[in-house]
C-alpha atoms as a printed R data frame, in Angstrom:
    type eleno elety resid chain resno       x       y       z
1   ATOM     1    CA   MET     A     1  35.392 -46.909  19.369
2   ATOM     2    CA   LYS     A     2  32.996 -45.256  17.191
3   ATOM     3    CA   ASN     A     3  30.251 -46.707  19.444
4   ATOM     4    CA   LYS     A     4  32.062 -44.412  22.465
5   ATOM     5    CA   SER     A     5  31.521 -41.499  19.987
6   ATOM     6    CA   TYR     A     6  28.217 -42.519  18.945
7   ATOM     7    CA   ILE     A     7  26.545 -43.050  22.382
8   ATOM     8    CA   GLY     A     8  28.279 -39.417  23.267
9   ATOM     9    CA   ILE     A     9  26.498 -37.557  20.678
10  ATOM    10    CA   SER     A    10  23.542 -39.525  21.798
11  ATOM    11    CA   PHE     A    11  23.917 -38.695  25.169
12  ATOM    12    CA   ILE     A    12  24.391 -34.579  24.508
13  ATOM    13    CA   ILE     A    13  21.353 -34.198  22.144
14  ATOM    14    CA   LEU     A    14  19.819 -36.483  24.947
15  ATOM    15    CA   ILE     A    15  20.478 -33.524  27.457
16  ATOM    16    CA   PHE     A    16  19.869 -30.796  24.861
17  ATOM    17    CA   GLY     A    17  16.472 -32.328  24.718
18  ATOM    18    CA   ILE     A    18  15.703 -32.640  28.610
19  ATOM    19    CA   ILE     A    19  17.816 -28.647  29.048
20  ATOM    20    CA   PHE     A    20  16.020 -26.419  26.446
21  ATOM    21    CA   ILE     A    21  13.091 -27.688  24.992
22  ATOM    22    CA   PRO     A    22  10.366 -27.451  27.499
23  ATOM    23    CA   ARG     A    23  11.664 -23.840  27.700
24  ATOM    24    CA   ILE     A    24  11.694 -24.106  23.847
25  ATOM    25    CA   ILE     A    25   7.634 -24.885  24.275
26  ATOM    26    CA   ASP     A    26   7.328 -22.837  27.482
27  ATOM    27    CA   ARG     A    27   7.919 -20.108  24.961
28  ATOM    28    CA   ILE     A    28   5.891 -21.146  22.544
29  ATOM    29    CA   SER     A    29   2.158 -21.228  24.593
30  ATOM    30    CA   ASN     A    30   3.313 -17.923  26.281
31  ATOM    31    CA   ASN     A    31   2.854 -16.755  22.738
32  ATOM    32    CA   THR     A    32   6.797 -14.906  23.087
33  ATOM    33    CA   ILE     A    33   8.455 -16.655  19.847
34  ATOM    34    CA   LYS     A    34   7.839 -13.427  17.496
35  ATOM    35    CA   GLU     A    35   8.393 -12.931  14.450
36  ATOM    36    CA   ASN     A    36  11.191 -11.273  13.011
37  ATOM    37    CA   ASP     A    37   9.763  -8.040  11.661
38  ATOM    38    CA   ARG     A    38   6.319  -7.371  11.605
39  ATOM    39    CA   LEU     A    39   6.235  -6.197   7.804
40  ATOM    40    CA   ASN     A    40   8.022  -9.353   6.822
41  ATOM    41    CA   VAL     A    41  11.284  -7.350   5.849
42  ATOM    42    CA   SER     A    42  14.514  -8.439   6.096
43  ATOM    43    CA   GLY     A    43  16.775  -6.958   8.969
44  ATOM    44    CA   GLN     A    44  16.040  -5.596  12.385
45  ATOM    45    CA   ALA     A    45  14.129  -2.277  12.943
46  ATOM    46    CA   GLU     A    46  12.064  -1.086  15.035
47  ATOM    47    CA   THR     A    47  10.336   1.820  14.409
48  ATOM    48    CA   SER     A    48   8.143   2.814  11.972
49  ATOM    49    CA   LYS     A    49  11.138   5.621  10.717
50  ATOM    50    CA   ASP     A    50  13.393   2.243   9.690
51  ATOM    51    CA   LEU     A    51  10.499  -0.294   8.728
52  ATOM    52    CA   LEU     A    52   9.319   2.795   5.726
53  ATOM    53    CA   GLN     A    53  11.194   4.847   3.965
54  ATOM    54    CA   THR     A    54  10.064   7.838   3.228
55  ATOM    55    CA   ILE     A    55  10.378   8.821  -0.234
56  ATOM    56    CA   ALA     A    56   9.808  12.119  -0.942
57  ATOM    57    CA   SER     A    57   7.404  15.524  -0.067
58  ATOM    58    CA   VAL     A    58   4.347  15.608  -1.565
59  ATOM    59    CA   PRO     A    59   3.464  17.594  -4.268
60  ATOM    60    CA   LYS     A    60   1.367  20.763  -3.593
61  ATOM    61    CA   PHE     A    61  -1.926  20.705  -5.330
62  ATOM    62    CA   SER     A    62  -5.549  22.159  -5.424
63  ATOM    63    CA   LEU     A    63  -7.698  19.788  -6.961
64  ATOM    64    CA   THR     A    64 -12.092  19.828  -6.313
65  ATOM    65    CA   ASN     A    65 -13.486  16.485  -5.094
66  ATOM    66    CA   GLN     A    66 -17.310  14.631  -6.130
67  ATOM    67    CA   ASN     A    67 -19.032  16.896  -4.233
68  ATOM    68    CA   GLY     A    68 -17.572  20.120  -5.083
69  ATOM    69    CA   GLU     A    69 -14.921  20.898  -2.357
70  ATOM    70    CA   ILE     A    70 -11.491  21.969  -3.048
71  ATOM    71    CA   ILE     A    71  -9.465  19.183  -1.734
72  ATOM    72    CA   THR     A    72  -5.705  20.506  -1.287
73  ATOM    73    CA   ASN     A    73  -1.959  18.188  -0.079
74  ATOM    74    CA   GLU     A    74  -2.662  20.595   2.949
75  ATOM    75    CA   LYS     A    75  -5.748  20.222   4.043
76  ATOM    76    CA   LEU     A    76  -5.203  16.365   3.830
77  ATOM    77    CA   LEU     A    77  -2.037  16.748   6.031
78  ATOM    78    CA   GLY     A    78  -2.474  14.826  10.045
79  ATOM    79    CA   ASP     A    79  -4.497  12.087   7.383
80  ATOM    80    CA   VAL     A    80  -2.803   8.984   5.778
81  ATOM    81    CA   TYR     A    81  -3.363   8.837   2.764
82  ATOM    82    CA   VAL     A    82  -3.276   6.649  -0.659
83  ATOM    83    CA   VAL     A    83  -3.129   8.117  -4.298
84  ATOM    84    CA   GLU     A    84  -4.468   6.616  -7.640
85  ATOM    85    CA   PHE     A    85  -4.383   7.749 -11.098
86  ATOM    86    CA   PHE     A    86  -6.782   6.237 -13.537
87  ATOM    87    CA   PHE     A    87 -10.425   7.543 -15.490
88  ATOM    88    CA   SER     A    88 -13.950   6.905 -14.428
89  ATOM    89    CA   THR     A    89 -14.434   5.402 -18.351
90  ATOM    90    CA   CYS     A    90 -11.069   3.144 -18.596
91  ATOM    91    CA   PRO     A    91 -11.842   0.114 -19.210
92  ATOM    92    CA   THR     A    92  -8.584  -1.528 -17.886
93  ATOM    93    CA   ILE     A    93  -6.777  -1.765 -14.808
94  ATOM    94    CA   CYS     A    94  -8.729   1.122 -13.368
95  ATOM    95    CA   PRO     A    95 -11.602  -0.881 -12.333
96  ATOM    96    CA   VAL     A    96  -9.631  -3.608 -10.227
97  ATOM    97    CA   MET     A    97  -7.346  -0.470  -9.400
98  ATOM    98    CA   ASN     A    98 -10.562   1.153  -7.945
99  ATOM    99    CA   GLN     A    99 -11.825  -2.492  -6.738
100 ATOM   100    CA   ASN     A   100  -8.544  -2.555  -4.537
101 ATOM   101    CA   MET     A   101  -8.914   0.986  -3.023
102 ATOM   102    CA   VAL     A   102 -12.581   0.113  -1.811
103 ATOM   103    CA   LEU     A   103 -10.784  -3.182   0.211
104 ATOM   104    CA   LEU     A   104  -8.758  -0.320   1.700
105 ATOM   105    CA   GLN     A   105 -11.818   1.745   2.195
106 ATOM   106    CA   ASN     A   106 -13.657  -0.857   4.350
107 ATOM   107    CA   HIS     A   107 -10.761  -1.783   5.883
108 ATOM   108    CA   PHE     A   108 -10.010   0.989   7.176
109 ATOM   109    CA   LYS     A   109 -13.368   1.399   7.948
110 ATOM   110    CA   GLY     A   110 -14.603   4.258  10.155
111 ATOM   111    CA   HIS     A   111 -10.763   5.333  10.850
112 ATOM   112    CA   PRO     A   112 -11.030   9.640  11.507
113 ATOM   113    CA   ASN     A   113  -7.333   9.812  10.091
114 ATOM   114    CA   PHE     A   114  -7.383   7.382   6.748
115 ATOM   115    CA   SER     A   115  -8.390   8.932   3.264
116 ATOM   116    CA   ILE     A   116  -8.163   7.993  -0.131
117 ATOM   117    CA   VAL     A   117  -7.727  10.567  -3.506
118 ATOM   118    CA   SER     A   118  -8.287   8.769  -6.830
119 ATOM   119    CA   VAL     A   119  -7.034  11.276  -9.664
120 ATOM   120    CA   THR     A   120  -8.924  11.352 -12.949
121 ATOM   121    CA   ILE     A   121  -6.878  12.017 -15.626
122 ATOM   122    CA   ASN     A   122  -9.615  12.666 -18.034
123 ATOM   123    CA   PRO     A   123 -11.243  15.763 -16.740
124 ATOM   124    CA   ASP     A   124 -12.838  16.775 -19.729
125 ATOM   125    CA   TYR     A   125 -15.071  14.118 -19.159
126 ATOM   126    CA   ASP     A   126 -15.090  13.608 -15.409
127 ATOM   127    CA   THR     A   127 -16.834  15.994 -14.054
128 ATOM   128    CA   LYS     A   128 -17.515  16.647 -10.539
129 ATOM   129    CA   GLU     A   129 -20.714  14.867 -10.772
130 ATOM   130    CA   VAL     A   130 -19.675  12.497 -13.503
131 ATOM   131    CA   LEU     A   131 -17.124  11.580 -10.447
132 ATOM   132    CA   LYS     A   132 -19.888  11.303  -7.991
133 ATOM   133    CA   SER     A   133 -22.056   8.653  -9.669
134 ATOM   134    CA   HIS     A   134 -19.015   6.832 -10.344
135 ATOM   135    CA   ALA     A   135 -18.395   6.873  -6.736
136 ATOM   136    CA   GLU     A   136 -22.254   5.782  -5.857
137 ATOM   137    CA   HIS     A   137 -21.608   2.924  -8.191
138 ATOM   138    CA   LEU     A   138 -18.060   1.638  -6.698
139 ATOM   139    CA   GLY     A   139 -20.419   1.404  -2.805
140 ATOM   140    CA   VAL     A   140 -18.345   4.257  -1.571
141 ATOM   141    CA   THR     A   141 -19.076   5.096   1.741
142 ATOM   142    CA   SER     A   142 -16.013   6.529   3.345
143 ATOM   143    CA   PRO     A   143 -17.411  10.330   3.490
144 ATOM   144    CA   LYS     A   144 -12.421  10.703   2.879
145 ATOM   145    CA   TRP     A   145 -12.650   9.090  -0.628
146 ATOM   146    CA   HIS     A   146 -11.954  11.913  -2.895
147 ATOM   147    CA   PHE     A   147 -12.238  11.553  -6.561
148 ATOM   148    CA   LEU     A   148 -10.386  14.990  -7.703
149 ATOM   149    CA   THR     A   149 -10.435  16.622 -10.737
150 ATOM   150    CA   GLY     A   150  -9.471  20.143 -12.476
151 ATOM   151    CA   GLU     A   151  -7.358  20.885 -15.081
152 ATOM   152    CA   LYS     A   152  -5.887  18.570 -17.841
153 ATOM   153    CA   ASP     A   153  -2.172  20.434 -18.334
154 ATOM   154    CA   TYR     A   154  -2.409  20.692 -13.995
155 ATOM   155    CA   ILE     A   155  -3.396  17.607 -13.307
156 ATOM   156    CA   TYR     A   156  -0.820  15.485 -15.721
157 ATOM   157    CA   SER     A   157   1.830  17.757 -14.584
158 ATOM   158    CA   ILE     A   158   1.048  16.196 -10.494
159 ATOM   159    CA   ALA     A   159   1.002  12.873 -11.769
160 ATOM   160    CA   ASN     A   160   3.982  13.344 -13.830
161 ATOM   161    CA   LYS     A   161   6.591  15.420 -12.105
162 ATOM   162    CA   GLY     A   162   4.955  16.039  -9.008
163 ATOM   163    CA   PHE     A   163   4.040  11.796  -7.934
164 ATOM   164    CA   ASN     A   164   6.051  10.614 -10.495
165 ATOM   165    CA   LEU     A   165   3.071   8.132 -11.376
166 ATOM   166    CA   TYR     A   166   3.058   8.019 -15.463
167 ATOM   167    CA   ALA     A   167  -0.695   9.975 -17.294
168 ATOM   168    CA   ALA     A   168  -1.082  10.854 -21.059
169 ATOM   169    CA   GLU     A   169  -3.338  10.748 -23.018
170 ATOM   170    CA   ASN     A   170  -3.378   7.685 -26.048
171 ATOM   171    CA   LYS     A   171  -6.280   8.050 -28.842
172 ATOM   172    CA   THR     A   172  -4.159   4.276 -29.622
173 ATOM   173    CA   ILE     A   173  -5.112   2.227 -26.835
174 ATOM   174    CA   ASP     A   174  -8.903   1.142 -25.640
175 ATOM   175    CA   GLY     A   175  -9.702   4.093 -23.808
176 ATOM   176    CA   GLY     A   176  -7.692   7.020 -25.115
177 ATOM   177    CA   PHE     A   177  -5.173   7.218 -22.090
178 ATOM   178    CA   GLU     A   178  -3.012   5.198 -20.044
179 ATOM   179    CA   HIS     A   179  -1.085   5.760 -16.530
180 ATOM   180    CA   SER     A   180  -0.094   3.718 -14.098
181 ATOM   181    CA   GLY     A   181  -1.171   0.803 -12.190
182 ATOM   182    CA   PHE     A   182   0.205   2.303  -8.791
183 ATOM   183    CA   PHE     A   183  -0.136   3.438  -5.549
184 ATOM   184    CA   ALA     A   184   1.730   5.922  -3.833
185 ATOM   185    CA   LEU     A   185   1.386   6.394   0.489
186 ATOM   186    CA   ILE     A   186   1.274   9.673   1.941
187 ATOM   187    CA   ASP     A   187   1.861   9.747   5.488
188 ATOM   188    CA   LYS     A   188   0.180  12.619   8.242
189 ATOM   189    CA   ASN     A   189   3.355  14.684   7.488
190 ATOM   190    CA   GLY     A   190   2.468  14.626   3.909
191 ATOM   191    CA   LYS     A   191   5.243  12.555   2.926
192 ATOM   192    CA   MET     A   192   5.432  10.031   0.744
193 ATOM   193    CA   ARG     A   193   7.194   7.106   2.289
194 ATOM   194    CA   SER     A   194   6.949   2.880   1.487
195 ATOM   195    CA   ARG     A   195   8.329  -0.235   3.269
196 ATOM   196    CA   LYS     A   196  11.245  -1.574   1.496
197 ATOM   197    CA   ASP     A   197  12.137  -4.690  -0.362
198 ATOM   198    CA   ASN     A   198  14.280  -8.136   0.921
199 ATOM   199    CA   PHE     A   199  17.723  -6.008  -0.443
200 ATOM   200    CA   GLY     A   200  17.005  -3.352   1.678
201 ATOM   201    CA   ASN     A   201  15.848  -1.246  -1.132
202 ATOM   202    CA   PRO     A   202  12.874   1.471  -0.934
203 ATOM   203    CA   ILE     A   203   9.837  -0.034  -3.154
204 ATOM   204    CA   ILE     A   204   8.585   3.509  -3.353
205 ATOM   205    CA   TYR     A   205   4.698   2.944  -4.800
206 ATOM   206    CA   TYR     A   206   2.798  -0.276  -4.034
207 ATOM   207    CA   SER     A   207   1.022  -2.110  -6.716
208 ATOM   208    CA   GLY     A   208  -2.808  -1.314  -7.054
209 ATOM   209    CA   LEU     A   209  -3.042  -4.458  -9.057
210 ATOM   210    CA   ASN     A   210  -2.166  -7.571  -6.458
211 ATOM   211    CA   TYR     A   211   0.248  -8.355  -9.375
212 ATOM   212    CA   LEU     A   212  -2.346  -9.596 -11.088
213 ATOM   213    CA   ASP     A   213  -1.046 -11.930 -14.687
214 ATOM   214    CA   ALA     A   214  -2.762 -11.821 -18.136
215 ATOM   215    CA   GLU     A   215  -5.190 -14.029 -17.444
216 ATOM   216    CA   GLY     A   216  -6.571 -11.621 -14.409
217 ATOM   217    CA   PHE     A   217  -5.218 -14.273 -11.892
218 ATOM   218    CA   GLU     A   218  -3.461 -13.393  -8.617
219 ATOM   219    CA   GLU     A   219   0.089 -14.325  -8.977
220 ATOM   220    CA   ASP     A   220   1.001 -15.880  -5.743
221 ATOM   221    CA   PHE     A   221   3.548 -14.370  -3.162
222 ATOM   222    CA   SER     A   222   4.212 -17.353  -1.085
223 ATOM   223    CA   GLY     A   223   7.983 -15.383   0.294
224 ATOM   224    CA   PRO     A   224   8.744 -13.040   3.300
225 ATOM   225    CA   PHE     A   225   7.949 -10.360   1.236
226 ATOM   226    CA   LYS     A   226   4.272  -9.909  -0.192
227 ATOM   227    CA   PRO     A   227   3.723  -6.318  -2.568
228 ATOM   228    CA   GLY     A   228   0.587  -5.063  -3.308
229 ATOM   229    CA   ILE     A   229  -2.789  -4.584  -1.061
230 ATOM   230    CA   GLU     A   230  -1.530  -6.706   1.199
231 ATOM   231    CA   ALA     A   231   1.559  -4.489   1.985
232 ATOM   232    CA   LEU     A   232  -0.577  -1.721   1.798
233 ATOM   233    CA   LYS     A   233  -2.737  -2.379   5.059
234 ATOM   234    CA   GLN     A   234   0.331  -2.882   6.946
235 ATOM   235    CA   ASP     A   235   1.700  -0.577   6.626
236 ATOM   236    CA   ILE     A   236  -1.425   1.592   7.107
237 ATOM   237    CA   LYS     A   237  -1.873   0.476   9.914
238 ATOM   238    CA   VAL     A   238   2.010   1.486  11.235
239 ATOM   239    CA   LEU     A   239   1.613   5.092  10.067
240 ATOM   240    CA   LEU     A   240  -1.611   5.477  11.775
241 ATOM   241    CA   GLU     A   241  -0.041   4.298  14.846
242 ATOM   242    CA   GLU     A   242   3.065   7.193  14.499
243 ATOM   243    CA   LYS     A   243   2.975   9.683  16.379
């Protein structure tokens, strides 16, 4: 009886192979097999509003960029942009954050609706002239990368209360200031957006450090959800395509 069972199972497997394997090969050759979704996030989301959750409205702000232009949240409407808080003399995480912004600048080079906003938390030193020199040092080529300065208390209110991205003076640490290493992603309507994690919760912010470890090496994220700059590239593209 066992031999008959094995023969029956083998026959079923043979029939399955004859019927379905050619179909599978045909689908692969015609590129009709797709990923679960374009952002490597669990679920069956079909629209950008499903994929990227709205977190909050951007706070109102009015600051001066490296060219002496007044930049406001209203002036940036219609653009997708990334926000960071930094200072030009930062000896720790700012250089990594700035270089990752350069990667984003180069990746979306020439796109008319992509901007970058870098706000100094040391405006007493980071005048528009200093920020212009800093931009040149970084190799900034985009006219839509704004290095912003203004009154200190006003900037700290925007950072801590508006974007909820921590910034503070701390004379006991190198550089004299401390701040978040996260980036905020803003859509064309002035709304902060983010993808979801593998549990369906919004990540809210994106790592501006590519999750560098203590020795300066990028950690290996081999799973389906990759945080940081690669995630930002994907999600910026989604928002740029929104109508």
